[in-house]
């Protein structure tokens, strides 16, 4: 971020604190305004915290970019669409200690955490999270709303569908495709295509059945 940029952050939970601190690591003089639907305080990490959505009359779309820092993929992608409809440009927040290849393609509203890698020619959709220490190898394609949790590793050319979640420390074999609205539990191994939505866990992954 350049010195004059101002950032609206939607969300005031744990993920939001990581995003705000990454934004500050990029630019300590960054002006941050935090919004949350159920704010329980007036400050968040020392920044103003307001209940509800930002009002463009007070926070002009010409001055502020915005990022949604909420883990839930449905909420995150929906709020990104609402912000865009209000006229806000979505900001990407990339921690200064992340590696993002110059040939990777990033949409908007993307967060890449500390020590994460987004390698050559990978493609990240709107509101994607590549969390702390995660690896998204070359030619991976992550659709809108995907969340790759801390320490997860996607080998080359993996495709992850809309809003899907890959849990912490999970490994996904090269060129494997995972469909939309899939949750892969922490510490799993995905070696084969997953087409249906649902929750999958284990080494190798199996679908988790409801009791
Ligand atoms: C998969 C997951 C979503 C399931 O959560 P849940 O529905 O609350 O499941 P529960 O904790 O009730 O566990 C149900 C059973 O599945 C097992 N299980 C849960 N997650 C598992 C995992 N990742 N791998 C293997 N088994 C798992 C539990 O041990 C339990 O087994 P039991 O019935 O024999 O005791 C969750 O465990 C998980 O892995 N979340 C991802 C965590 C993560 O990566 N967070 C990063 C956020 S940044």
Coordinates of N, CA and C and ligand atoms in Angstrom, one line a residue:
X1 N 0.8 -1.2 0.0 CA 0.0 0.0 0.0 C 0.9 1.3 0.0
X2 N 0.4 2.3 -0.7 CA 1.2 3.5 -0.7 C 0.8 4.3 0.6
X3 N 1.6 5.4 0.9 CA 1.3 6.1 2.1 C -0.1 6.7 2.2
X4 N -0.6 7.1 1.0 CA -1.9 7.8 1.1 C -3.1 6.9 1.2
X5 N -2.9 5.6 1.0 CA -4.0 4.7 1.0 C -4.7 4.6 2.3
X6 N -6.0 4.5 2.3 CA -6.8 4.3 3.5 C -7.5 3.0 3.3
X7 N -7.6 2.2 4.4 CA -8.2 0.9 4.3 C -9.3 0.7 5.3
X8 N -10.4 0.2 4.7 CA -11.6 -0.2 5.5 C -11.5 -1.8 5.6
X9 N -11.6 -2.2 6.9 CA -11.6 -3.7 7.2 C -12.9 -4.1 7.7
X10 N -13.6 -5.0 7.0 CA -14.9 -5.5 7.6 C -14.6 -6.8 8.4
X11 N -15.0 -6.7 9.6 CA -14.8 -7.9 10.5 C -13.9 -7.5 11.7
X12 N -14.1 -8.0 12.8 CA -13.3 -7.6 14.0 C -13.0 -8.9 14.9
X13 N -12.8 -9.9 14.2 CA -12.4 -11.2 14.9 C -10.9 -11.5 14.7
X14 N -10.6 -12.7 14.9 CA -9.2 -13.1 14.9 C -8.5 -12.9 13.5
X15 N -9.3 -13.3 12.5 CA -8.7 -13.2 11.2 C -8.5 -11.7 10.8
X16 N -9.4 -10.8 11.3 CA -9.3 -9.4 11.0 C -8.0 -8.8 11.7
X17 N -7.7 -9.3 12.9 CA -6.5 -8.8 13.6 C -5.2 -9.2 12.8
X18 N -5.2 -10.4 12.2 CA -4.1 -10.8 11.3 C -4.0 -9.9 10.1
X19 N -5.1 -9.6 9.5 CA -5.1 -8.7 8.3 C -4.7 -7.3 8.6
X20 N -5.2 -6.8 9.7 CA -4.9 -5.4 10.1 C -3.4 -5.3 10.3
X21 N -2.8 -6.3 11.1 CA -1.4 -6.2 11.4 C -0.5 -6.4 10.1
X22 N -1.0 -7.2 9.2 CA -0.3 -7.3 7.9 C -0.3 -6.0 7.1
X23 N -1.4 -5.4 7.1 CA -1.5 -4.0 6.5 C -0.6 -3.0 7.1
X24 N -0.5 -3.1 8.5 CA 0.4 -2.1 9.2 C 1.8 -2.5 8.9
X25 N 2.1 -3.8 8.8 CA 3.5 -4.2 8.5 C 4.0 -3.6 7.1
X26 N 3.0 -3.5 6.2 CA 3.3 -3.0 4.9 C 3.5 -1.5 5.0
X27 N 2.7 -0.8 5.8 CA 2.7 0.6 5.8 C 2.2 1.1 7.2
X28 N 3.2 1.4 8.1 CA 2.8 1.7 9.5 C 2.0 3.0 9.6
X29 N 1.9 3.8 8.6 CA 1.1 5.0 8.6 C -0.2 4.8 8.0
X30 N -0.6 3.6 7.6 CA -1.8 3.3 7.0 C -3.0 3.7 7.9
X31 N -4.0 4.3 7.3 CA -5.2 4.7 8.0 C -6.2 3.6 7.9
X32 N -6.5 3.0 9.1 CA -7.4 1.8 9.1 C -8.7 2.2 9.8
X33 N -9.8 1.8 9.2 CA -11.2 1.9 9.8 C -11.8 0.5 9.8
X34 N -12.2 0.1 11.0 CA -12.8 -1.3 11.1 C -14.3 -1.2 11.3
X35 N -15.0 -2.1 10.6 CA -16.4 -2.2 10.7 C -16.8 -3.6 11.0
X36 N -17.8 -3.8 11.9 CA -18.3 -5.1 12.2 C -19.8 -5.0 12.5
X37 N -20.6 -6.0 12.1 CA -22.0 -6.0 12.3 C -22.4 -6.0 13.7
X38 N -21.6 -6.7 14.6 CA -21.9 -6.8 16.0 C -20.7 -6.3 16.8
X39 N -20.3 -5.0 16.5 CA -19.1 -4.5 17.3 C -19.4 -4.4 18.8
X40 N -18.5 -4.9 19.6 CA -18.7 -4.8 21.0 C -17.8 -3.8 21.7
X41 N -17.1 -3.0 20.9 CA -16.2 -2.0 21.4 C -16.1 -0.9 20.4
X42 N -15.4 0.2 20.7 CA -15.2 1.3 19.8 C -13.8 1.3 19.2
X43 N -13.0 0.4 19.6 CA -11.6 0.3 19.1 C -11.3 -1.1 18.8
X44 N -10.4 -1.3 17.7 CA -9.9 -2.6 17.4 C -8.4 -2.4 17.1
X45 N -7.6 -3.0 17.9 CA -6.1 -2.9 17.8 C -5.8 -1.4 17.7
X46 N -6.6 -0.6 18.4 CA -6.3 0.9 18.5 C -6.9 1.7 17.4
X47 N -7.6 1.0 16.4 CA -8.2 1.7 15.3 C -9.7 1.9 15.6
X48 N -10.3 2.9 15.0 CA -11.8 3.1 15.2 C -12.6 1.9 14.7
X49 N -13.5 1.4 15.6 CA -14.4 0.3 15.2 C -15.8 0.8 15.3
X50 N -16.5 0.6 14.1 CA -17.9 1.1 14.0 C -18.8 -0.1 13.7
X51 N -20.0 0.0 14.2 CA -21.0 -1.1 13.9 C -21.6 -0.9 12.5
X52 N -21.8 -2.0 11.8 CA -22.5 -1.9 10.5 C -21.5 -1.7 9.3
X53 N -22.1 -1.3 8.2 CA -21.3 -1.2 7.0 C -20.8 0.3 6.9
X54 N -19.7 0.5 6.2 CA -19.2 1.9 6.1 C -20.1 2.7 5.2
X55 N -20.3 4.0 5.6 CA -21.1 4.9 4.9 C -20.2 5.7 3.9
X56 N -20.4 5.6 2.6 CA -19.5 6.3 1.7 C -19.5 7.8 1.8
X57 N -20.6 8.4 2.5 CA -20.5 9.8 2.7 C -19.5 10.2 3.7
X58 N -19.2 9.3 4.7 CA -18.2 9.5 5.7 C -16.8 8.9 5.3
X59 N -16.9 7.8 4.5 CA -15.7 7.1 4.1 C -15.7 7.0 2.6
X60 N -15.3 8.1 1.9 CA -15.5 8.1 0.4 C -14.8 7.0 -0.3
X61 N -15.5 6.5 -1.3 CA -15.0 5.4 -2.2 C -13.8 5.9 -2.9
X62 N -13.6 7.2 -3.1 CA -12.4 7.7 -3.8 C -11.2 7.7 -2.9
X63 N -11.4 7.5 -1.6 CA -10.2 7.6 -0.7 C -9.9 6.2 -0.1
X64 N -11.0 5.4 0.2 CA -10.8 4.2 0.9 C -10.9 3.0 0.0
X65 N -10.0 2.0 0.2 CA -10.2 0.7 -0.4 C -10.7 -0.2 0.8
X66 N -11.2 -1.4 0.4 CA -11.8 -2.2 1.5 C -11.4 -3.6 1.3
X67 N -11.3 -4.3 2.5 CA -11.1 -5.8 2.4 C -12.0 -6.4 3.5
X68 N -12.6 -7.6 3.2 CA -13.4 -8.3 4.1 C -12.5 -9.3 4.8
X69 N -12.4 -9.2 6.1 CA -11.5 -10.1 6.9 C -12.3 -10.9 7.8
X70 N -13.1 -11.8 7.2 CA -14.1 -12.7 7.9 C -13.8 -14.1 7.3
X71 N -13.6 -15.1 8.2 CA -13.3 -16.4 7.7 C -14.4 -17.1 6.9
X72 N -15.6 -16.9 7.3 CA -16.8 -17.6 6.6 C -16.8 -17.1 5.2
X73 N -16.7 -18.1 4.3 CA -16.6 -17.8 2.8 C -17.8 -17.2 2.3
X74 N -19.0 -17.7 2.7 CA -20.3 -17.1 2.2 C -20.4 -15.7 2.6
X75 N -20.1 -15.4 3.9 CA -20.2 -14.0 4.3 C -19.2 -13.1 3.6
X76 N -18.0 -13.7 3.5 CA -16.9 -12.9 2.9 C -17.2 -12.5 1.5
X77 N -17.6 -13.5 0.7 CA -17.9 -13.2 -0.7 C -19.1 -12.3 -0.9
X78 N -20.1 -12.5 0.0 CA -21.3 -11.6 -0.1 C -21.0 -10.2 0.2
X79 N -20.2 -10.0 1.3 CA -19.9 -8.6 1.7 C -19.0 -8.0 0.7
X80 N -18.1 -8.8 0.0 CA -17.3 -8.2 -1.1 C -18.2 -7.6 -2.2
X81 N -19.2 -8.4 -2.5 CA -20.1 -8.0 -3.6 C -20.8 -6.7 -3.1
X82 N -21.3 -6.7 -1.9 CA -22.0 -5.5 -1.4 C -21.1 -4.2 -1.4
X83 N -19.8 -4.4 -1.0 CA -18.9 -3.3 -1.0 C -18.7 -2.8 -2.4
X84 N -18.5 -3.7 -3.4 CA -18.3 -3.3 -4.8 C -19.5 -2.6 -5.3
X85 N -20.7 -3.1 -4.9 CA -22.0 -2.4 -5.4 C -22.0 -1.0 -4.8
X86 N -21.4 -0.8 -3.6 CA -21.4 0.6 -3.0 C -20.4 1.5 -3.7
X87 N -19.5 0.9 -4.5 CA -18.5 1.7 -5.2 C -17.1 1.5 -4.7
X88 N -16.9 0.7 -3.6 CA -15.6 0.5 -3.1 C -14.8 -0.4 -4.0
X89 N -13.5 -0.1 -4.1 CA -12.5 -1.0 -4.7 C -12.0 -1.9 -3.6
X90 N -11.9 -3.2 -3.9 CA -11.4 -4.1 -2.9 C -9.9 -4.1 -2.9
X91 N -9.3 -4.1 -1.7 CA -7.9 -4.0 -1.5 C -7.3 -5.5 -1.4
X92 N -6.1 -5.7 -1.8 CA -5.4 -6.9 -1.5 C -4.4 -6.5 -0.4
X93 N -4.3 -7.4 0.6 CA -3.3 -7.2 1.7 C -2.4 -8.4 1.6
X94 N -1.1 -8.1 1.3 CA -0.1 -9.1 1.2 C 0.9 -8.9 2.3
X95 N 1.1 -9.8 3.2 CA 2.1 -9.5 4.2 C 3.5 -9.4 3.6
X96 N 4.3 -8.4 4.1 CA 5.6 -8.2 3.5 C 6.5 -9.4 3.5
X97 N 6.3 -10.4 4.3 CA 7.1 -11.6 4.3 C 6.5 -12.7 3.5
X98 N 5.5 -12.4 2.7 CA 4.9 -13.5 1.8 C 5.7 -13.4 0.5
X99 N 5.7 -14.5 -0.2 CA 6.2 -14.5 -1.6 C 5.0 -14.7 -2.6
X100 N 4.8 -13.7 -3.4 CA 3.8 -13.8 -4.4 C 4.5 -13.6 -5.8
X101 N 4.5 -14.6 -6.6 CA 5.2 -14.6 -7.9 C 4.7 -13.4 -8.7
X102 N 5.6 -12.8 -9.4 CA 5.1 -11.7 -10.4 C 4.3 -12.2 -11.5
X103 N 4.3 -13.5 -11.7 CA 3.5 -14.1 -12.8 C 2.2 -14.7 -12.2
X104 N 2.0 -14.6 -10.9 CA 0.7 -15.0 -10.3 C -0.3 -14.0 -10.6
X105 N -1.6 -14.4 -10.8 CA -2.7 -13.4 -11.0 C -3.6 -13.4 -9.8
X106 N -3.7 -12.2 -9.3 CA -4.6 -12.0 -8.1 C -5.8 -11.1 -8.5
X107 N -7.0 -11.6 -8.1 CA -8.1 -10.8 -8.2 C -8.1 -9.7 -7.1
X108 N -9.2 -9.4 -6.5 CA -9.2 -8.3 -5.5 C -9.8 -8.9 -4.2
X109 N -9.5 -8.1 -3.1 CA -10.0 -8.6 -1.8 C -9.2 -9.8 -1.3
X110 N -8.0 -10.0 -1.8 CA -7.2 -11.2 -1.5 C -6.3 -10.9 -0.3
X111 N -6.2 -11.9 0.6 CA -5.2 -11.8 1.7 C -4.2 -12.9 1.6
X112 N -2.9 -12.5 1.7 CA -1.8 -13.5 1.7 C -1.0 -13.3 3.0
X113 N -0.9 -14.2 3.8 CA -0.3 -14.1 5.1 C 1.2 -14.2 5.2
X114 N 1.8 -14.0 6.4 CA 3.2 -14.1 6.6 C 3.7 -15.5 6.2
X115 N 4.8 -15.5 5.5 CA 5.5 -16.7 5.1 C 4.7 -17.6 4.2
X116 N 3.7 -17.1 3.6 CA 2.9 -17.9 2.6 C 3.6 -17.7 1.2
X117 N 3.4 -18.7 0.4 CA 3.9 -18.6 -1.0 C 2.8 -18.8 -2.0
X118 N 2.8 -17.9 -3.0 CA 1.9 -18.1 -4.1 C 2.8 -18.1 -5.3
X119 N 3.0 -19.3 -5.9 CA 4.1 -19.4 -6.9 C 3.6 -19.2 -8.3
X120 N 4.6 -19.4 -9.2 CA 4.5 -19.0 -10.6 C 3.1 -19.4 -11.3
X121 N 2.5 -18.4 -11.8 CA 1.3 -18.5 -12.7 C 0.1 -19.1 -11.9
X122 N 0.1 -19.0 -10.6 CA -1.1 -19.4 -9.8 C -2.1 -18.3 -10.0
X123 N -3.4 -18.6 -9.8 CA -4.5 -17.7 -10.1 C -5.4 -17.7 -8.8
X124 N -5.6 -16.5 -8.2 CA -6.4 -16.4 -7.0 C -7.6 -15.5 -7.3
X125 N -8.8 -16.0 -7.0 CA -10.0 -15.3 -7.2 C -10.3 -14.2 -6.2
X126 N -11.5 -13.6 -6.3 CA -11.9 -12.6 -5.3 C -12.0 -13.2 -3.9
X127 N -11.5 -12.4 -2.9 CA -11.7 -12.7 -1.5 C -11.0 -14.0 -1.1
X128 N -10.0 -14.4 -1.8 CA -9.2 -15.6 -1.5 C -8.3 -15.3 -0.3
X129 N -8.2 -16.3 0.6 CA -7.2 -16.2 1.7 C -6.2 -17.3 1.5
X130 N -4.9 -16.9 1.5 CA -3.8 -17.8 1.6 C -3.1 -17.5 2.9
X131 N -3.4 -18.3 3.9 CA -3.1 -17.9 5.3 C -1.6 -18.2 5.6
X132 N -1.3 -17.9 6.9 CA 0.1 -17.9 7.3 C 0.8 -19.2 6.9
X133 N 1.9 -19.1 6.2 CA 2.8 -20.2 5.9 C 2.2 -21.2 4.9
X134 N 1.1 -20.9 4.3 CA 0.5 -21.9 3.3 C 1.3 -21.7 2.0
X135 N 1.2 -22.8 1.2 CA 1.9 -22.9 -0.1 C 0.9 -23.2 -1.2
X136 N 0.9 -22.2 -2.1 CA 0.0 -22.4 -3.3 C 1.0 -22.5 -4.5
X137 N 1.2 -23.7 -5.0 CA 2.3 -23.9 -6.0 C 1.9 -23.4 -7.4
X138 N 2.8 -23.6 -8.3 CA 2.7 -23.1 -9.6 C 1.4 -23.6 -10.3
X139 N 0.7 -22.7 -11.1 CA -0.4 -23.0 -11.9 C -1.7 -23.5 -11.1
X140 N -1.7 -23.3 -9.8 CA -2.9 -23.6 -9.0 C -4.0 -22.6 -9.4
X141 N -5.2 -23.0 -9.3 CA -6.3 -22.1 -9.6 C -7.3 -22.1 -8.4
X142 N -7.4 -21.0 -7.7 CA -8.3 -20.9 -6.5 C -9.4 -19.9 -6.9
X143 N -10.6 -20.5 -6.9 CA -11.8 -19.7 -7.2 C -12.2 -18.7 -6.1
X144 N -13.2 -17.9 -6.4 CA -13.6 -16.9 -5.4 C -13.9 -17.5 -4.0
X145 N -13.5 -16.8 -3.0 CA -13.8 -17.2 -1.6 C -13.1 -18.4 -1.0
X146 N -12.1 -18.9 -1.7 CA -11.3 -20.0 -1.2 C -10.5 -19.6 0.0
X147 N -10.3 -20.5 1.0 CA -9.4 -20.2 2.1 C -8.5 -21.4 2.2
X148 N -7.2 -21.1 2.1 CA -6.1 -22.1 2.3 C -5.6 -21.8 3.7
X149 N -5.8 -22.7 4.7 CA -5.5 -22.4 6.1 C -4.0 -22.5 6.3
X150 N -3.5 -22.0 7.5 CA -2.1 -22.0 7.8 C -1.4 -23.4 7.6
X151 N -0.3 -23.3 6.9 CA 0.6 -24.5 6.7 C 0.1 -25.5 5.7
X152 N -1.1 -25.2 5.0 CA -1.5 -26.2 4.0 C -0.7 -26.0 2.8
X153 N -0.6 -27.1 2.0 CA 0.3 -27.1 0.8 C -0.5 -27.6 -0.4
X154 N -0.7 -26.8 -1.4 CA -1.3 -27.2 -2.6 C -0.1 -27.4 -3.6
X155 N 0.1 -28.7 -4.1 CA 1.1 -28.9 -5.1 C 0.7 -28.3 -6.4
X156 N 1.5 -28.4 -7.4 CA 1.3 -27.7 -8.7 C 0.0 -28.0 -9.3
X157 N -0.6 -27.0 -9.9 CA -1.8 -27.1 -10.8 C -3.0 -27.7 -10.1
X158 N -3.1 -27.5 -8.8 CA -4.3 -27.9 -8.0 C -5.4 -26.9 -8.3
X159 N -6.6 -27.4 -8.4 CA -7.8 -26.4 -8.6 C -8.7 -26.6 -7.4
X160 N -9.1 -25.4 -6.8 CA -10.0 -25.4 -5.6 C -11.2 -24.6 -6.0
X161 N -12.4 -25.1 -5.8 CA -13.6 -24.5 -6.2 C -14.1 -23.4 -5.3
X162 N -15.1 -22.7 -5.8 CA -15.7 -21.5 -5.1 C -15.9 -21.8 -3.6
X163 N -15.5 -21.0 -2.7 CA -15.8 -20.9 -1.3 C -15.2 -22.2 -0.5
X164 N -14.4 -23.0 -1.2 CA -13.9 -24.2 -0.5 C -12.8 -23.8 0.5
X165 N -12.6 -24.7 1.5 CA -11.7 -24.4 2.6 C -10.7 -25.6 2.7
X166 N -9.4 -25.4 2.8 CA -8.4 -26.4 2.9 C -7.8 -26.2 4.3
X167 N -8.0 -27.1 5.2 CA -7.6 -27.0 6.6 C -6.1 -26.9 6.8
X168 N -5.7 -26.5 8.0 CA -4.3 -26.3 8.4 C -3.5 -27.6 8.2
X169 N -2.3 -27.4 7.6 CA -1.4 -28.5 7.4 C -1.9 -29.6 6.5
X170 N -2.9 -29.4 5.7 CA -3.4 -30.4 4.8 C -2.5 -30.3 3.5
X171 N -2.3 -31.5 2.9 CA -1.6 -31.5 1.6 C -2.5 -31.9 0.5
X172 N -2.4 -31.3 -0.6 CA -3.2 -31.7 -1.8 C -2.3 -32.0 -2.9
X173 N -2.4 -33.2 -3.5 CA -1.5 -33.7 -4.5 C -1.6 -32.9 -5.8
X174 N -0.6 -32.9 -6.6 CA -0.5 -32.1 -7.8 C -1.7 -32.4 -8.7
X175 N -2.2 -31.4 -9.4 CA -3.3 -31.5 -10.4 C -4.6 -32.0 -9.9
X176 N -4.8 -32.2 -8.6 CA -6.1 -32.6 -8.1 C -7.1 -31.5 -8.1
X177 N -8.3 -31.8 -8.4 CA -9.4 -30.8 -8.4 C -10.3 -31.0 -7.2
X178 N -10.7 -29.9 -6.5 CA -11.6 -29.9 -5.5 C -12.8 -29.0 -5.9
X179 N -14.0 -29.5 -5.7 CA -15.1 -28.7 -6.2 C -15.5 -27.5 -5.3
X180 N -16.7 -27.0 -5.6 CA -17.2 -25.8 -4.8 C -17.7 -26.3 -3.4
X181 N -17.6 -25.4 -2.4 CA -18.2 -25.6 -1.1 C -17.8 -26.9 -0.4
X182 N -16.5 -27.2 -0.5 CA -15.9 -28.3 0.1 C -15.1 -27.8 1.3
X183 N -15.1 -28.5 2.4 CA -14.3 -28.2 3.6 C -13.4 -29.4 3.8
X184 N -12.1 -29.2 3.8 CA -11.1 -30.3 4.1 C -10.6 -30.0 5.5
X185 N -10.7 -31.0 6.3 CA -10.2 -30.8 7.7 C -8.7 -30.7 7.8
X186 N -8.3 -30.2 9.0 CA -6.9 -30.0 9.2 C -6.1 -31.4 9.1
X187 N -4.9 -31.3 8.7 CA -4.0 -32.5 8.7 C -4.4 -33.6 7.8
X188 N -5.1 -33.3 6.7 CA -5.6 -34.3 5.8 C -4.7 -34.4 4.6
X189 N -4.9 -35.4 3.8 CA -4.3 -35.6 2.5 C -5.3 -35.8 1.4
X190 N -5.3 -35.0 0.4 CA -6.2 -35.1 -0.7 C -5.4 -35.6 -1.9
X191 N -5.7 -36.8 -2.3 CA -4.9 -37.4 -3.5 C -5.8 -37.6 -4.7
X192 N -7.1 -37.4 -4.6 CA -8.0 -37.6 -5.7 C -9.0 -36.5 -5.8
X193 N -9.6 -36.4 -6.9 CA -10.6 -35.3 -7.2 C -11.8 -35.5 -6.2
X194 N -12.3 -34.3 -5.7 CA -13.5 -34.3 -4.9 C -14.5 -33.4 -5.6
X195 N -15.6 -34.1 -6.1 CA -16.6 -33.3 -6.9 C -17.7 -32.8 -6.0
X196 N -18.2 -33.6 -5.0 CA -19.4 -33.2 -4.3 C -19.0 -32.3 -3.1
X197 N -19.9 -31.4 -2.8 CA -19.6 -30.5 -1.6 C -19.8 -31.3 -0.3
X198 N -19.2 -30.8 0.7 CA -19.3 -31.5 2.0 C -17.9 -31.4 2.8
X199 N -17.8 -32.1 3.9 CA -16.6 -32.0 4.7 C -15.9 -33.3 4.6
X200 N -14.6 -33.2 4.4 CA -13.7 -34.4 4.2 C -12.6 -34.3 5.1
X201 N -12.2 -35.4 5.8 CA -11.0 -35.4 6.7 C -10.2 -36.7 6.6
X202 N -9.0 -36.6 7.0 CA -8.2 -37.8 7.1 C -7.1 -38.0 6.1
X203 N -6.3 -39.0 6.3 CA -5.2 -39.4 5.4 C -5.4 -40.8 4.9
X204 N -5.9 -41.0 3.7 CA -6.4 -40.0 2.7 C -7.7 -39.5 3.2
X205 N -8.2 -38.5 2.6 CA -9.5 -37.9 3.0 C -10.7 -38.8 2.7
X206 N -11.6 -38.8 3.7 CA -12.9 -39.5 3.5 C -14.0 -38.5 3.9
X207 N -15.2 -38.7 3.3 CA -16.2 -37.7 3.7 C -16.7 -38.0 5.2
X208 N -16.8 -36.8 5.9 CA -17.3 -36.9 7.3 C -18.8 -37.0 7.2
X209 N -19.4 -38.1 7.8 CA -20.8 -38.3 7.8 C -21.4 -37.6 9.0
X210 N -22.7 -37.1 8.8 CA -23.4 -36.6 10.0 C -23.8 -37.7 10.9
X211 N -23.8 -37.5 12.2 CA -24.3 -38.5 13.1 C -25.8 -38.8 13.0
Ligands
LIG1 C1 -13.2 -31.0 9.8 C2 -13.7 -30.1 10.9 C3 -14.3 -28.8 10.2 C4 -14.8 -30.8 11.7 O1 -15.2 -30.1 12.7 P1 -16.5 -30.6 13.6 O2 -17.6 -30.8 12.7 O3 -16.6 -29.7 14.8 O4 -16.0 -32.0 14.0 P2 -15.7 -32.6 15.5 O5 -14.6 -31.8 16.2 O6 -17.0 -32.7 16.2 O7 -15.1 -34.1 15.2 C5 -15.9 -35.1 14.8 C6 -15.1 -36.4 14.6 O8 -14.2 -36.2 13.4 C7 -12.8 -36.2 13.8 N1 -12.1 -35.2 13.1 C8 -12.4 -33.8 13.1 N2 -11.6 -33.2 12.4 C9 -10.7 -34.1 11.9 C10 -9.6 -34.0 11.0 N3 -9.2 -32.8 10.6 N4 -8.9 -35.1 10.7 C11 -9.3 -36.3 11.2 N5 -10.4 -36.4 12.0 C12 -11.0 -35.4 12.3 C13 -12.8 -36.0 15.3 O9 -11.7 -36.6 15.9 C14 -14.1 -36.6 15.7 O10 -13.9 -38.0 15.8 P3 -14.7 -39.0 16.9 O11 -16.2 -38.8 16.6 O12 -14.2 -40.3 16.6 O13 -14.3 -38.4 18.2 C15 -12.6 -29.6 11.9 O14 -12.2 -30.6 12.8 C16 -11.3 -29.1 11.2 O15 -10.4 -29.8 10.8 N6 -11.3 -27.8 11.0 C17 -10.2 -27.1 10.3 C18 -9.3 -26.4 11.4 C19 -8.4 -25.5 10.7 O16 -7.6 -25.8 9.8 N7 -8.4 -24.2 11.1 C20 -7.6 -23.2 10.5 C21 -8.4 -21.9 10.6 S1 -7.4 -20.5 10.1

